[in-house]
Short mmCIF file of C-alpha atoms and ligand atoms in Angstrom, two decimals:
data_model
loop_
_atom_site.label_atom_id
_atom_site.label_comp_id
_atom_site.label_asym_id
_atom_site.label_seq_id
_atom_site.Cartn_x
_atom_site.Cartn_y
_atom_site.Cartn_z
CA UNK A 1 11.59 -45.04 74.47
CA UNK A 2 12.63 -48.17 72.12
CA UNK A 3 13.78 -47.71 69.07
CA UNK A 4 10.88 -48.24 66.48
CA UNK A 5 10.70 -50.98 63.97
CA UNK A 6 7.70 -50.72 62.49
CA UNK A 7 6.45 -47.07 60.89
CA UNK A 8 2.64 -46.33 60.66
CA UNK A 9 2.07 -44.18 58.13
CA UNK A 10 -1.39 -42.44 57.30
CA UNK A 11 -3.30 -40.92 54.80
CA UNK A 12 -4.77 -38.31 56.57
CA UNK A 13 -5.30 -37.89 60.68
CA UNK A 14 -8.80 -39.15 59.78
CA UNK A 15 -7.75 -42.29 59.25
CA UNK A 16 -6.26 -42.94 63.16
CA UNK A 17 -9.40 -44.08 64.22
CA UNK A 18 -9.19 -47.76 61.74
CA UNK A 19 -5.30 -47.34 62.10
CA UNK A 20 -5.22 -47.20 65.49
CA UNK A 21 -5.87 -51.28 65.28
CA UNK A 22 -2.64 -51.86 63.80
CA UNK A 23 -1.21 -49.86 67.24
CA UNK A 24 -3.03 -51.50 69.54
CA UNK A 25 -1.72 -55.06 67.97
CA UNK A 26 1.94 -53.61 67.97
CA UNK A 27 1.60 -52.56 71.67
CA UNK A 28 0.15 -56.12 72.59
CA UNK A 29 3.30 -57.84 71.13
CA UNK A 30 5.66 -55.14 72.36
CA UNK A 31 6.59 -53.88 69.42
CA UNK A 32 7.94 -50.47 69.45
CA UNK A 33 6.74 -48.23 66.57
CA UNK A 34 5.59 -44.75 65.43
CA UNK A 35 2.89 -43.27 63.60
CA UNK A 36 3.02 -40.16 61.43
CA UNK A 37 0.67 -38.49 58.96
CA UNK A 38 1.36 -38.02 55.12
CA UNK A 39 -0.25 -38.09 52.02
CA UNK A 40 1.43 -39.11 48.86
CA UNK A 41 -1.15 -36.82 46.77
CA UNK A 42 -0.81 -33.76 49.17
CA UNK A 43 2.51 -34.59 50.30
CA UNK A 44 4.50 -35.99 47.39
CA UNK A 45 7.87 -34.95 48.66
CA UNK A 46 7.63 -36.02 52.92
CA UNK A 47 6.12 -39.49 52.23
CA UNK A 48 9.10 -40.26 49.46
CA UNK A 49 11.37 -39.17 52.17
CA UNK A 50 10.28 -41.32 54.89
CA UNK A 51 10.26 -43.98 53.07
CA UNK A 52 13.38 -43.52 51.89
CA UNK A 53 14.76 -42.80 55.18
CA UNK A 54 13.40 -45.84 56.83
CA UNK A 55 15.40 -48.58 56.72
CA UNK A 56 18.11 -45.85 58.21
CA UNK A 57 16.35 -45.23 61.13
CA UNK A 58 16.05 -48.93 62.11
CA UNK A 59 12.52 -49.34 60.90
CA UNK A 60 11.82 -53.25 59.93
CA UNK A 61 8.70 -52.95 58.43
CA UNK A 62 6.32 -49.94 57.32
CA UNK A 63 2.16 -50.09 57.31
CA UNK A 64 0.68 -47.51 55.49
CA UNK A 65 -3.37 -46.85 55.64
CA UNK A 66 -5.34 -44.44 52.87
CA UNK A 67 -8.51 -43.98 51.64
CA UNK A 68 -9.74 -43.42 48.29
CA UNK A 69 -7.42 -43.43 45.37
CA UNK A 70 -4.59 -44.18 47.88
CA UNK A 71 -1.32 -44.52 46.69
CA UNK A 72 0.08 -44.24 50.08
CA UNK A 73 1.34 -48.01 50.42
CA UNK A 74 2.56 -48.20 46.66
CA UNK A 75 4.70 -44.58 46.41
CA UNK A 76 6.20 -45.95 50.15
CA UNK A 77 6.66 -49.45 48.64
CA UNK A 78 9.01 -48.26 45.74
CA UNK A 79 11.21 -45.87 48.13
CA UNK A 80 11.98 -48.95 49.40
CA UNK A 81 13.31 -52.01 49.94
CA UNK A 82 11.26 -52.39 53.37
CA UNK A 83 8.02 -55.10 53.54
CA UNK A 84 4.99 -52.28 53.39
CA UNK A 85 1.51 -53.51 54.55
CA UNK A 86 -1.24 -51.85 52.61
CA UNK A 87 -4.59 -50.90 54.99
CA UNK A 88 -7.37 -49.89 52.91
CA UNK A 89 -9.86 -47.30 54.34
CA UNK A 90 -13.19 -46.61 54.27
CA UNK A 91 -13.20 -43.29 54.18
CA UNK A 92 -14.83 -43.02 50.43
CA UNK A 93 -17.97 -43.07 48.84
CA UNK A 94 -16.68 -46.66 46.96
CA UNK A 95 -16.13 -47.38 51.04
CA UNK A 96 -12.42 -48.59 50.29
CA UNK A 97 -13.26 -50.76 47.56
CA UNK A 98 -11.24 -48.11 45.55
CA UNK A 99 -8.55 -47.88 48.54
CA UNK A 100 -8.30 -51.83 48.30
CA UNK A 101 -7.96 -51.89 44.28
CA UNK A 102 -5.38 -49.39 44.26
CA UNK A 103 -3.03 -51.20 47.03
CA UNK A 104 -3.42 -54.48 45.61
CA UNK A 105 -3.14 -54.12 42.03
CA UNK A 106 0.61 -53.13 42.17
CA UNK A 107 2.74 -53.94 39.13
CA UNK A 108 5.27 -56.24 39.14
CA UNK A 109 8.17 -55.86 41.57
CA UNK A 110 6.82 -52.94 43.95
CA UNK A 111 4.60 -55.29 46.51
CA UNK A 112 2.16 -53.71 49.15
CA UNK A 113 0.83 -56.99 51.22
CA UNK A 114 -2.25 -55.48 51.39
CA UNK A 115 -5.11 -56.64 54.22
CA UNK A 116 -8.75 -56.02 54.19
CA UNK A 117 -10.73 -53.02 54.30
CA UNK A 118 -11.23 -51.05 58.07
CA UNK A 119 -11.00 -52.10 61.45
CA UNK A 120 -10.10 -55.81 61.25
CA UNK A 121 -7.36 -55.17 58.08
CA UNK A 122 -5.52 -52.89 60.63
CA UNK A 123 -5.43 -55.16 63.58
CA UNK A 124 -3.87 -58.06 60.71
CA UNK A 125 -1.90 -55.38 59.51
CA UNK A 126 -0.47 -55.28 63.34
CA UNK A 127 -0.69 -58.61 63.54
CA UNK A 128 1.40 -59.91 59.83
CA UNK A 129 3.73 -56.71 61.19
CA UNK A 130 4.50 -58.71 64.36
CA UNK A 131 4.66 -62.22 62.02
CA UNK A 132 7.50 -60.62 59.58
CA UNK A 133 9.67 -59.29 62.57
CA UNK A 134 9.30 -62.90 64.46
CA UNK A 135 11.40 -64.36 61.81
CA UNK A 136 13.96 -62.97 63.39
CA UNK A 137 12.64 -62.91 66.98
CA UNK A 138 12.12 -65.90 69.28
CA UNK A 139 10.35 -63.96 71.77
CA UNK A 140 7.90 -62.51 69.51
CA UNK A 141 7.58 -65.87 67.95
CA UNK A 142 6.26 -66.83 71.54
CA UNK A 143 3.90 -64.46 72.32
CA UNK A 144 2.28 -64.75 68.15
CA UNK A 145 2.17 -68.59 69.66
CA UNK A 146 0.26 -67.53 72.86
CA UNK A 147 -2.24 -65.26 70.44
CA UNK A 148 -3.37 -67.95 68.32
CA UNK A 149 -3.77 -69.91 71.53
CA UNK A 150 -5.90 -67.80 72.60
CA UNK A 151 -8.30 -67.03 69.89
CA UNK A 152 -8.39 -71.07 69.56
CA UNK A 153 -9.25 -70.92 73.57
CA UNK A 154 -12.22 -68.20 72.45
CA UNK A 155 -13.99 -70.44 69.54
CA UNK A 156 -13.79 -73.53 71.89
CA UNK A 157 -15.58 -70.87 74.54
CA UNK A 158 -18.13 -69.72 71.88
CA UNK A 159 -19.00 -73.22 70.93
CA UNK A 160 -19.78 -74.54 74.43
CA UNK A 161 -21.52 -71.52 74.97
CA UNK A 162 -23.65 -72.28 71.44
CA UNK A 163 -23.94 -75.68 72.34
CA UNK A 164 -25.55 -74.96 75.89
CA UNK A 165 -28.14 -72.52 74.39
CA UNK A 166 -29.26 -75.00 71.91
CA UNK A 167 -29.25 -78.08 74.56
CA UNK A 168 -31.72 -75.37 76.84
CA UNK A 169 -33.83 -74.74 73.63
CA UNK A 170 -34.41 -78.59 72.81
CA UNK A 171 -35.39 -79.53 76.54
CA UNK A 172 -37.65 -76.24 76.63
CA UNK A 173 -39.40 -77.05 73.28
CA UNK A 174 -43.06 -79.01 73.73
CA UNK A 175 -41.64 -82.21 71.22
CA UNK A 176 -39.22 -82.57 74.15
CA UNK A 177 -42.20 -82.29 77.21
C1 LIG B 1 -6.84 -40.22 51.81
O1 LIG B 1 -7.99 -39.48 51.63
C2 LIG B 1 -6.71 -40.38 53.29
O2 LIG B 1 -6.02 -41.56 53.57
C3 LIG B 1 -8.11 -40.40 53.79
O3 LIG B 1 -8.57 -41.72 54.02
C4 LIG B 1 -8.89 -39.75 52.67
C5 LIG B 1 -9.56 -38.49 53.08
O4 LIG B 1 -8.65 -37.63 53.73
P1 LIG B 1 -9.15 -36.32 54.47
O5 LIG B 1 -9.75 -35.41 53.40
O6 LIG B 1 -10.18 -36.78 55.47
O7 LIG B 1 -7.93 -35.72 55.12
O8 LIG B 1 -5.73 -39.63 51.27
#
């Protein structure tokens, strides 16, 4: 298996099913990565560890996903130097508005680039991943190309679509008979 470059870290195994997004966009690019569980409430001493180890392994870029007060991205982001993507997760009763406070509002100097809440936050989260690491990467460049092509392809599908319904509505009204 290929070396990974980007690191998914989450709160809690509960939190796979939003964070599996951010996989699926890594796998779509070809991206390798990995995904582990830790917690930097529960686990204080393995997330400071991994995220100090990162940039040793050959890791490029690190997304981290938490609910509630979640301090995951942040206590990542200053062990170090790495870009870390903040995913906030519903998984509160605030549902993530807490989890996207606490990511965002970093202090100065320790930045978590932090998406929005759920589902489509982790897919971006894949997706800015795969932008960062592109910089440096021609091919990947390509294939980010070839993804904006295509959701461009899908509105222009969705609009003809629209566009037919309404045309059939207008020659079915009675003004129109
Ligand atoms: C956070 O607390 C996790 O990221 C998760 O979203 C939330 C609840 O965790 P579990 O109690 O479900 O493990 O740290």
């Amino acid at each position: 298996m290929a070396q990974a470059v980007v690191y998914i870290v989450m709160g809690s195994a509960n939190d796979w099913p939003i964070m599996q997004g951010a996989a699926e966009m890594l796998a779509r690019f070809h991206i390798p990565y990995e995904v582990t569980v830790s917690s930097a409430h529960r686990a204080p001493q393995r997330t400071a560890a991994l995220a100090h180890e990162a940039a040793q392994r050959g890791v490029q870029v690190l997304i981290a996903g938490a609910g509630g007060a979640a301090a995951l991205p942040g206590v990542i982001a200053a062990e170090t130097a790495l870009p870390v993507i903040g995913v906030p997760i519903d998984s509160s009763s605030l549902q993530g508005l807490d989890a996207l406070l606490a990511m965002v509002q970093m202090p100065q100097g320790v930045p978590v680039a932090t998406v929005a809440i759920g589902k489509a936050g982790a897919a971006n989260a894949g997706i800015l991943a795969a932008q960062i690491l592109a910089l440096q990467d021609p091919a990947l460049a390509a294939r980010l190309r070839q993804y904006k092509a295509e959701l461009a392809a899908g509105v222009e599908r969705a609009d003809t679509t629209l566009q037919a319904q309404l045309q059939e509505q207008r020659d079915g009204s009675p003004a129109s008979r």
